[in-house]
Amino acid sequence: ILAKRSFLDAYLRLKYADFLKKCEAKMPGKNLEFAKKGNQLLKENIKIQPYYTKNWLFLGEFTNVLIEKEKNPEVRQELIKEAIYYFEKAYLLSPKREESLSQLINMYIRIKNYPGLAETYPRLISITSDKTKKAQLYASLAVVYKELGDKGKAREVVLKALELHPAAKPVVDEFLRSLEQ
Protein backbone atom coordinates (compact mmCIF):
# COMPACT_ATOMS: atom_id res chain seq x y z
CA ILE A 1 0.00 0.00 0.00
CA LEU A 2 1.24 3.44 -0.87
CA ALA A 3 3.34 5.38 1.63
CA LYS A 4 1.55 8.63 0.86
CA ARG A 5 -2.14 8.77 1.74
CA SER A 6 -4.28 9.27 -1.36
CA PHE A 7 -7.57 8.18 -2.85
CA LEU A 8 -5.72 5.42 -4.66
CA ASP A 9 -4.34 4.24 -1.33
CA ALA A 10 -7.86 4.30 0.14
CA TYR A 11 -9.15 2.29 -2.81
CA LEU A 12 -6.39 -0.32 -2.43
CA ARG A 13 -7.02 -0.57 1.32
CA LEU A 14 -10.72 -1.14 0.72
CA LYS A 15 -10.02 -3.80 -1.90
CA TYR A 16 -7.62 -5.49 0.51
CA ALA A 17 -10.22 -5.33 3.30
CA ASP A 18 -12.76 -6.92 0.95
CA PHE A 19 -10.22 -9.64 0.17
CA LEU A 20 -9.73 -10.23 3.92
CA LYS A 21 -13.50 -10.64 4.34
CA LYS A 22 -13.48 -13.30 1.63
CA CYS A 23 -10.54 -15.01 3.33
CA GLU A 24 -12.55 -15.13 6.58
CA ALA A 25 -15.17 -17.22 4.82
CA LYS A 26 -12.58 -19.60 3.37
CA MET A 27 -10.37 -19.86 6.49
CA PRO A 28 -12.60 -19.34 9.55
CA GLY A 29 -9.79 -20.35 11.91
CA LYS A 30 -7.94 -17.17 10.98
CA ASN A 31 -10.87 -14.77 11.15
CA LEU A 32 -9.50 -12.98 14.23
CA GLU A 33 -6.21 -12.32 12.44
CA PHE A 34 -8.04 -11.07 9.34
CA ALA A 35 -10.37 -8.89 11.44
CA LYS A 36 -7.47 -7.23 13.28
CA LYS A 37 -5.71 -6.48 10.00
CA GLY A 38 -8.90 -5.24 8.33
CA ASN A 39 -9.76 -3.10 11.34
CA GLN A 40 -6.32 -1.48 11.26
CA LEU A 41 -6.52 -0.83 7.49
CA LEU A 42 -9.97 0.69 7.65
CA LYS A 43 -9.16 2.99 10.56
CA GLU A 44 -6.51 4.47 8.29
CA ASN A 45 -8.98 4.56 5.41
CA ILE A 46 -11.57 6.64 7.25
CA LYS A 47 -8.91 9.33 7.69
CA ILE A 48 -8.55 9.50 3.90
CA GLN A 49 -12.19 8.97 2.90
CA PRO A 50 -14.40 9.71 5.91
CA TYR A 51 -17.56 10.00 3.80
CA TYR A 52 -17.30 6.65 2.05
CA THR A 53 -19.99 4.41 3.56
CA LYS A 54 -18.34 1.10 2.69
CA ASN A 55 -15.36 1.95 4.92
CA TRP A 56 -17.66 2.29 7.93
CA LEU A 57 -19.64 -0.85 7.11
CA PHE A 58 -16.53 -2.98 6.74
CA LEU A 59 -15.05 -1.47 9.90
CA GLY A 60 -18.21 -2.41 11.79
CA GLU A 61 -18.15 -5.94 10.39
CA PHE A 62 -14.51 -6.49 11.35
CA THR A 63 -15.22 -5.06 14.79
CA ASN A 64 -18.05 -7.58 15.19
CA VAL A 65 -15.53 -10.38 14.74
CA LEU A 66 -13.33 -8.80 17.42
CA ILE A 67 -16.37 -8.61 19.74
CA GLU A 68 -17.09 -12.31 19.29
CA LYS A 69 -13.52 -13.27 20.15
CA GLU A 70 -12.92 -10.84 23.03
CA LYS A 71 -12.90 -12.38 26.53
CA ASN A 72 -12.31 -9.21 28.58
CA PRO A 73 -15.77 -7.70 29.38
CA GLU A 74 -14.51 -4.09 29.49
CA VAL A 75 -12.70 -4.36 26.17
CA ARG A 76 -15.70 -6.16 24.67
CA GLN A 77 -18.01 -3.34 25.81
CA GLU A 78 -15.73 -0.75 24.19
CA LEU A 79 -15.71 -2.75 20.95
CA ILE A 80 -19.52 -2.89 21.02
CA LYS A 81 -19.64 0.91 21.37
CA GLU A 82 -17.22 1.24 18.44
CA ALA A 83 -19.27 -1.08 16.23
CA ILE A 84 -22.47 0.82 17.03
CA TYR A 85 -20.71 4.05 16.12
CA TYR A 86 -19.43 2.61 12.82
CA PHE A 87 -22.84 1.29 11.73
CA GLU A 88 -24.61 4.49 12.79
CA LYS A 89 -22.03 6.52 10.85
CA ALA A 90 -22.67 4.36 7.77
CA TYR A 91 -26.41 4.93 8.23
CA LEU A 92 -25.94 8.71 8.51
CA LEU A 93 -23.89 8.74 5.32
CA SER A 94 -26.38 6.56 3.40
CA PRO A 95 -29.75 6.68 5.19
CA LYS A 96 -31.58 4.68 2.54
CA ARG A 97 -29.04 1.86 2.58
CA GLU A 98 -30.48 -1.06 4.56
CA GLU A 99 -27.13 -2.80 5.09
CA SER A 100 -25.93 -0.54 7.91
CA LEU A 101 -29.03 -1.13 10.04
CA SER A 102 -29.11 -4.83 9.12
CA GLN A 103 -25.53 -5.22 10.33
CA LEU A 104 -26.33 -3.32 13.52
CA ILE A 105 -29.31 -5.62 14.11
CA ASN A 106 -27.13 -8.69 13.54
CA MET A 107 -24.72 -7.43 16.18
CA TYR A 108 -27.55 -6.72 18.64
CA ILE A 109 -28.89 -10.24 18.06
CA ARG A 110 -25.49 -11.79 18.79
CA ILE A 111 -25.07 -9.85 22.03
CA LYS A 112 -28.77 -10.19 22.95
CA ASN A 113 -29.36 -6.43 23.19
CA TYR A 114 -33.16 -6.38 22.99
CA PRO A 115 -33.58 -2.64 23.69
CA GLY A 116 -31.16 -1.93 20.82
CA LEU A 117 -33.16 -4.25 18.58
CA ALA A 118 -36.43 -2.55 19.59
CA GLU A 119 -34.94 0.79 18.60
CA THR A 120 -33.29 -0.34 15.35
CA TYR A 121 -35.92 -2.60 13.75
CA PRO A 122 -38.45 0.26 13.23
CA ARG A 123 -35.76 2.33 11.54
CA LEU A 124 -34.96 -0.55 9.17
CA ILE A 125 -38.66 -1.18 8.54
CA SER A 126 -39.13 2.47 7.56
CA ILE A 127 -36.55 2.24 4.75
CA THR A 128 -37.46 -1.25 3.51
CA SER A 129 -39.67 -1.29 0.43
CA ASP A 130 -40.04 -5.05 -0.14
CA LYS A 131 -43.33 -6.12 1.49
CA THR A 132 -42.22 -9.68 2.28
CA LYS A 133 -39.00 -8.48 3.87
CA LYS A 134 -40.90 -5.81 5.79
CA ALA A 135 -43.32 -8.46 7.10
CA GLN A 136 -40.37 -10.55 8.31
CA LEU A 137 -38.88 -7.51 10.03
CA TYR A 138 -42.19 -6.82 11.78
CA ALA A 139 -42.33 -10.46 12.89
CA SER A 140 -38.79 -10.22 14.26
CA LEU A 141 -39.68 -7.00 16.07
CA ALA A 142 -42.70 -8.75 17.60
CA VAL A 143 -40.37 -11.42 19.03
CA VAL A 144 -38.16 -8.67 20.47
CA TYR A 145 -41.14 -7.01 22.17
CA LYS A 146 -42.18 -10.39 23.55
CA GLU A 147 -38.67 -10.86 24.98
CA LEU A 148 -38.90 -7.41 26.54
CA GLY A 149 -42.24 -8.36 28.12
CA ASP A 150 -44.30 -5.89 26.08
CA LYS A 151 -47.04 -8.22 24.84
CA GLY A 152 -49.24 -5.34 23.64
CA LYS A 153 -46.60 -4.04 21.24
CA ALA A 154 -45.71 -7.60 20.22
CA ARG A 155 -49.36 -8.21 19.26
CA GLU A 156 -49.66 -4.88 17.42
CA VAL A 157 -46.48 -5.44 15.40
CA VAL A 158 -47.15 -9.07 14.47
CA LEU A 159 -50.56 -8.02 13.13
CA LYS A 160 -48.76 -5.54 10.84
CA ALA A 161 -46.67 -8.46 9.58
CA LEU A 162 -49.89 -10.37 8.88
CA GLU A 163 -51.35 -7.42 6.93
CA LEU A 164 -48.31 -7.45 4.66
CA HIS A 165 -48.07 -11.22 4.37
CA PRO A 166 -51.48 -12.92 4.84
CA ALA A 167 -50.01 -16.36 4.07
CA ALA A 168 -48.25 -16.19 7.45
CA LYS A 169 -51.58 -16.46 9.32
CA PRO A 170 -50.88 -19.90 10.89
CA VAL A 171 -47.53 -18.75 12.24
CA VAL A 172 -48.96 -15.43 13.44
CA ASP A 173 -51.85 -17.23 15.17
CA GLU A 174 -49.37 -19.50 16.94
CA PHE A 175 -47.32 -16.47 18.02
CA LEU A 176 -50.45 -14.72 19.33
CA ARG A 177 -51.34 -17.84 21.35
CA SER A 178 -47.82 -17.85 22.81
CA LEU A 179 -48.42 -14.30 24.07
CA GLU A 180 -51.39 -15.52 26.11
CA GLN A 181 -49.33 -18.02 28.07
mmCIF file of C-alpha atoms in Angstrom:
data_model
loop_
_atom_site.group_PDB
_atom_site.id
_atom_site.type_symbol
_atom_site.label_atom_id
_atom_site.label_comp_id
_atom_site.label_asym_id
_atom_site.label_seq_id
_atom_site.Cartn_x
_atom_site.Cartn_y
_atom_site.Cartn_z
ATOM 1 C CA ILE A 1 0.000 0.000 0.000
ATOM 2 C CA LEU A 2 1.242 3.437 -0.874
ATOM 3 C CA ALA A 3 3.343 5.379 1.632
ATOM 4 C CA LYS A 4 1.553 8.635 0.857
ATOM 5 C CA ARG A 5 -2.137 8.775 1.738
ATOM 6 C CA SER A 6 -4.275 9.271 -1.365
ATOM 7 C CA PHE A 7 -7.574 8.183 -2.852
ATOM 8 C CA LEU A 8 -5.719 5.423 -4.661
ATOM 9 C CA ASP A 9 -4.340 4.235 -1.329
ATOM 10 C CA ALA A 10 -7.858 4.296 0.137
ATOM 11 C CA TYR A 11 -9.151 2.293 -2.815
ATOM 12 C CA LEU A 12 -6.393 -0.315 -2.427
ATOM 13 C CA ARG A 13 -7.023 -0.573 1.317
ATOM 14 C CA LEU A 14 -10.717 -1.138 0.723
ATOM 15 C CA LYS A 15 -10.023 -3.802 -1.902
ATOM 16 C CA TYR A 16 -7.615 -5.494 0.506
ATOM 17 C CA ALA A 17 -10.221 -5.332 3.301
ATOM 18 C CA ASP A 18 -12.764 -6.920 0.954
ATOM 19 C CA PHE A 19 -10.215 -9.639 0.172
ATOM 20 C CA LEU A 20 -9.728 -10.231 3.923
ATOM 21 C CA LYS A 21 -13.502 -10.638 4.339
ATOM 22 C CA LYS A 22 -13.483 -13.301 1.626
ATOM 23 C CA CYS A 23 -10.542 -15.013 3.332
ATOM 24 C CA GLU A 24 -12.547 -15.129 6.577
ATOM 25 C CA ALA A 25 -15.165 -17.217 4.819
ATOM 26 C CA LYS A 26 -12.581 -19.604 3.371
ATOM 27 C CA MET A 27 -10.371 -19.856 6.485
ATOM 28 C CA PRO A 28 -12.600 -19.335 9.549
ATOM 29 C CA GLY A 29 -9.785 -20.352 11.906
ATOM 30 C CA LYS A 30 -7.937 -17.173 10.980
ATOM 31 C CA ASN A 31 -10.871 -14.768 11.151
ATOM 32 C CA LEU A 32 -9.496 -12.975 14.234
ATOM 33 C CA GLU A 33 -6.206 -12.324 12.438
ATOM 34 C CA PHE A 34 -8.036 -11.066 9.339
ATOM 35 C CA ALA A 35 -10.369 -8.894 11.445
ATOM 36 C CA LYS A 36 -7.471 -7.234 13.277
ATOM 37 C CA LYS A 37 -5.705 -6.479 9.996
ATOM 38 C CA GLY A 38 -8.904 -5.242 8.333
ATOM 39 C CA ASN A 39 -9.761 -3.097 11.338
ATOM 40 C CA GLN A 40 -6.319 -1.479 11.255
ATOM 41 C CA LEU A 41 -6.517 -0.828 7.490
ATOM 42 C CA LEU A 42 -9.972 0.691 7.645
ATOM 43 C CA LYS A 43 -9.165 2.987 10.557
ATOM 44 C CA GLU A 44 -6.507 4.469 8.288
ATOM 45 C CA ASN A 45 -8.978 4.561 5.411
ATOM 46 C CA ILE A 46 -11.567 6.636 7.247
ATOM 47 C CA LYS A 47 -8.911 9.327 7.693
ATOM 48 C CA ILE A 48 -8.552 9.497 3.899
ATOM 49 C CA GLN A 49 -12.193 8.968 2.899
ATOM 50 C CA PRO A 50 -14.399 9.710 5.913
ATOM 51 C CA TYR A 51 -17.562 9.997 3.799
ATOM 52 C CA TYR A 52 -17.301 6.651 2.050
ATOM 53 C CA THR A 53 -19.994 4.414 3.559
ATOM 54 C CA LYS A 54 -18.343 1.104 2.689
ATOM 55 C CA ASN A 55 -15.361 1.945 4.924
ATOM 56 C CA TRP A 56 -17.662 2.294 7.934
ATOM 57 C CA LEU A 57 -19.642 -0.848 7.108
ATOM 58 C CA PHE A 58 -16.531 -2.977 6.738
ATOM 59 C CA LEU A 59 -15.048 -1.474 9.898
ATOM 60 C CA GLY A 60 -18.212 -2.407 11.792
ATOM 61 C CA GLU A 61 -18.151 -5.939 10.394
ATOM 62 C CA PHE A 62 -14.515 -6.494 11.345
ATOM 63 C CA THR A 63 -15.218 -5.056 14.794
ATOM 64 C CA ASN A 64 -18.052 -7.577 15.194
ATOM 65 C CA VAL A 65 -15.526 -10.381 14.737
ATOM 66 C CA LEU A 66 -13.334 -8.804 17.418
ATOM 67 C CA ILE A 67 -16.372 -8.611 19.741
ATOM 68 C CA GLU A 68 -17.093 -12.311 19.286
ATOM 69 C CA LYS A 69 -13.516 -13.273 20.152
ATOM 70 C CA GLU A 70 -12.925 -10.837 23.031
ATOM 71 C CA LYS A 71 -12.903 -12.379 26.528
ATOM 72 C CA ASN A 72 -12.306 -9.210 28.584
ATOM 73 C CA PRO A 73 -15.766 -7.697 29.378
ATOM 74 C CA GLU A 74 -14.515 -4.088 29.492
ATOM 75 C CA VAL A 75 -12.696 -4.361 26.168
ATOM 76 C CA ARG A 76 -15.704 -6.157 24.673
ATOM 77 C CA GLN A 77 -18.010 -3.338 25.810
ATOM 78 C CA GLU A 78 -15.730 -0.747 24.189
ATOM 79 C CA LEU A 79 -15.708 -2.747 20.946
ATOM 80 C CA ILE A 80 -19.518 -2.886 21.017
ATOM 81 C CA LYS A 81 -19.643 0.913 21.366
ATOM 82 C CA GLU A 82 -17.222 1.244 18.445
ATOM 83 C CA ALA A 83 -19.268 -1.082 16.225
ATOM 84 C CA ILE A 84 -22.474 0.819 17.029
ATOM 85 C CA TYR A 85 -20.709 4.053 16.117
ATOM 86 C CA TYR A 86 -19.431 2.612 12.821
ATOM 87 C CA PHE A 87 -22.837 1.287 11.732
ATOM 88 C CA GLU A 88 -24.606 4.493 12.793
ATOM 89 C CA LYS A 89 -22.034 6.520 10.850
ATOM 90 C CA ALA A 90 -22.670 4.364 7.771
ATOM 91 C CA TYR A 91 -26.408 4.931 8.225
ATOM 92 C CA LEU A 92 -25.944 8.708 8.509
ATOM 93 C CA LEU A 93 -23.888 8.738 5.320
ATOM 94 C CA SER A 94 -26.377 6.558 3.404
ATOM 95 C CA PRO A 95 -29.749 6.676 5.194
ATOM 96 C CA LYS A 96 -31.581 4.680 2.536
ATOM 97 C CA ARG A 97 -29.045 1.859 2.577
ATOM 98 C CA GLU A 98 -30.476 -1.058 4.562
ATOM 99 C CA GLU A 99 -27.133 -2.795 5.088
ATOM 100 C CA SER A 100 -25.931 -0.541 7.908
ATOM 101 C CA LEU A 101 -29.029 -1.130 10.044
ATOM 102 C CA SER A 102 -29.114 -4.832 9.120
ATOM 103 C CA GLN A 103 -25.535 -5.223 10.332
ATOM 104 C CA LEU A 104 -26.330 -3.317 13.523
ATOM 105 C CA ILE A 105 -29.310 -5.621 14.109
ATOM 106 C CA ASN A 106 -27.127 -8.691 13.541
ATOM 107 C CA MET A 107 -24.721 -7.434 16.182
ATOM 108 C CA TYR A 108 -27.549 -6.722 18.642
ATOM 109 C CA ILE A 109 -28.893 -10.242 18.064
ATOM 110 C CA ARG A 110 -25.488 -11.794 18.794
ATOM 111 C CA ILE A 111 -25.073 -9.852 22.031
ATOM 112 C CA LYS A 112 -28.773 -10.192 22.954
ATOM 113 C CA ASN A 113 -29.358 -6.429 23.192
ATOM 114 C CA TYR A 114 -33.164 -6.380 22.988
ATOM 115 C CA PRO A 115 -33.580 -2.639 23.686
ATOM 116 C CA GLY A 116 -31.156 -1.930 20.824
ATOM 117 C CA LEU A 117 -33.165 -4.247 18.585
ATOM 118 C CA ALA A 118 -36.435 -2.554 19.588
ATOM 119 C CA GLU A 119 -34.943 0.792 18.598
ATOM 120 C CA THR A 120 -33.294 -0.339 15.349
ATOM 121 C CA TYR A 121 -35.920 -2.603 13.749
ATOM 122 C CA PRO A 122 -38.449 0.262 13.234
ATOM 123 C CA ARG A 123 -35.756 2.328 11.537
ATOM 124 C CA LEU A 124 -34.964 -0.545 9.168
ATOM 125 C CA ILE A 125 -38.662 -1.182 8.543
ATOM 126 C CA SER A 126 -39.133 2.473 7.564
ATOM 127 C CA ILE A 127 -36.550 2.239 4.752
ATOM 128 C CA THR A 128 -37.460 -1.250 3.513
ATOM 129 C CA SER A 129 -39.672 -1.293 0.429
ATOM 130 C CA ASP A 130 -40.044 -5.050 -0.143
ATOM 131 C CA LYS A 131 -43.334 -6.124 1.494
ATOM 132 C CA THR A 132 -42.219 -9.679 2.276
ATOM 133 C CA LYS A 133 -39.003 -8.484 3.866
ATOM 134 C CA LYS A 134 -40.895 -5.806 5.786
ATOM 135 C CA ALA A 135 -43.316 -8.457 7.095
ATOM 136 C CA GLN A 136 -40.368 -10.545 8.310
ATOM 137 C CA LEU A 137 -38.879 -7.506 10.027
ATOM 138 C CA TYR A 138 -42.195 -6.819 11.778
ATOM 139 C CA ALA A 139 -42.330 -10.457 12.890
ATOM 140 C CA SER A 140 -38.790 -10.217 14.258
ATOM 141 C CA LEU A 141 -39.678 -6.996 16.070
ATOM 142 C CA ALA A 142 -42.696 -8.754 17.599
ATOM 143 C CA VAL A 143 -40.372 -11.420 19.034
ATOM 144 C CA VAL A 144 -38.159 -8.668 20.470
ATOM 145 C CA TYR A 145 -41.143 -7.012 22.171
ATOM 146 C CA LYS A 146 -42.180 -10.391 23.554
ATOM 147 C CA GLU A 147 -38.668 -10.863 24.980
ATOM 148 C CA LEU A 148 -38.903 -7.406 26.542
ATOM 149 C CA GLY A 149 -42.240 -8.360 28.122
ATOM 150 C CA ASP A 150 -44.301 -5.886 26.078
ATOM 151 C CA LYS A 151 -47.036 -8.216 24.840
ATOM 152 C CA GLY A 152 -49.236 -5.340 23.642
ATOM 153 C CA LYS A 153 -46.599 -4.037 21.239
ATOM 154 C CA ALA A 154 -45.714 -7.599 20.217
ATOM 155 C CA ARG A 155 -49.359 -8.210 19.256
ATOM 156 C CA GLU A 156 -49.656 -4.881 17.418
ATOM 157 C CA VAL A 157 -46.484 -5.443 15.404
ATOM 158 C CA VAL A 158 -47.150 -9.074 14.470
ATOM 159 C CA LEU A 159 -50.560 -8.020 13.132
ATOM 160 C CA LYS A 160 -48.763 -5.537 10.844
ATOM 161 C CA ALA A 161 -46.675 -8.459 9.585
ATOM 162 C CA LEU A 162 -49.891 -10.372 8.882
ATOM 163 C CA GLU A 163 -51.354 -7.424 6.928
ATOM 164 C CA LEU A 164 -48.314 -7.445 4.660
ATOM 165 C CA HIS A 165 -48.072 -11.223 4.371
ATOM 166 C CA PRO A 166 -51.483 -12.924 4.843
ATOM 167 C CA ALA A 167 -50.009 -16.360 4.068
ATOM 168 C CA ALA A 168 -48.248 -16.185 7.448
ATOM 169 C CA LYS A 169 -51.578 -16.464 9.321
ATOM 170 C CA PRO A 170 -50.881 -19.899 10.890
ATOM 171 C CA VAL A 171 -47.525 -18.748 12.244
ATOM 172 C CA VAL A 172 -48.962 -15.429 13.438
ATOM 173 C CA ASP A 173 -51.850 -17.225 15.168
ATOM 174 C CA GLU A 174 -49.370 -19.496 16.936
ATOM 175 C CA PHE A 175 -47.324 -16.471 18.020
ATOM 176 C CA LEU A 176 -50.449 -14.725 19.327
ATOM 177 C CA ARG A 177 -51.338 -17.844 21.354
ATOM 178 C CA SER A 178 -47.821 -17.850 22.814
ATOM 179 C CA LEU A 179 -48.423 -14.303 24.069
ATOM 180 C CA GLU A 180 -51.393 -15.518 26.109
ATOM 181 C CA GLN A 181 -49.326 -18.024 28.072
#
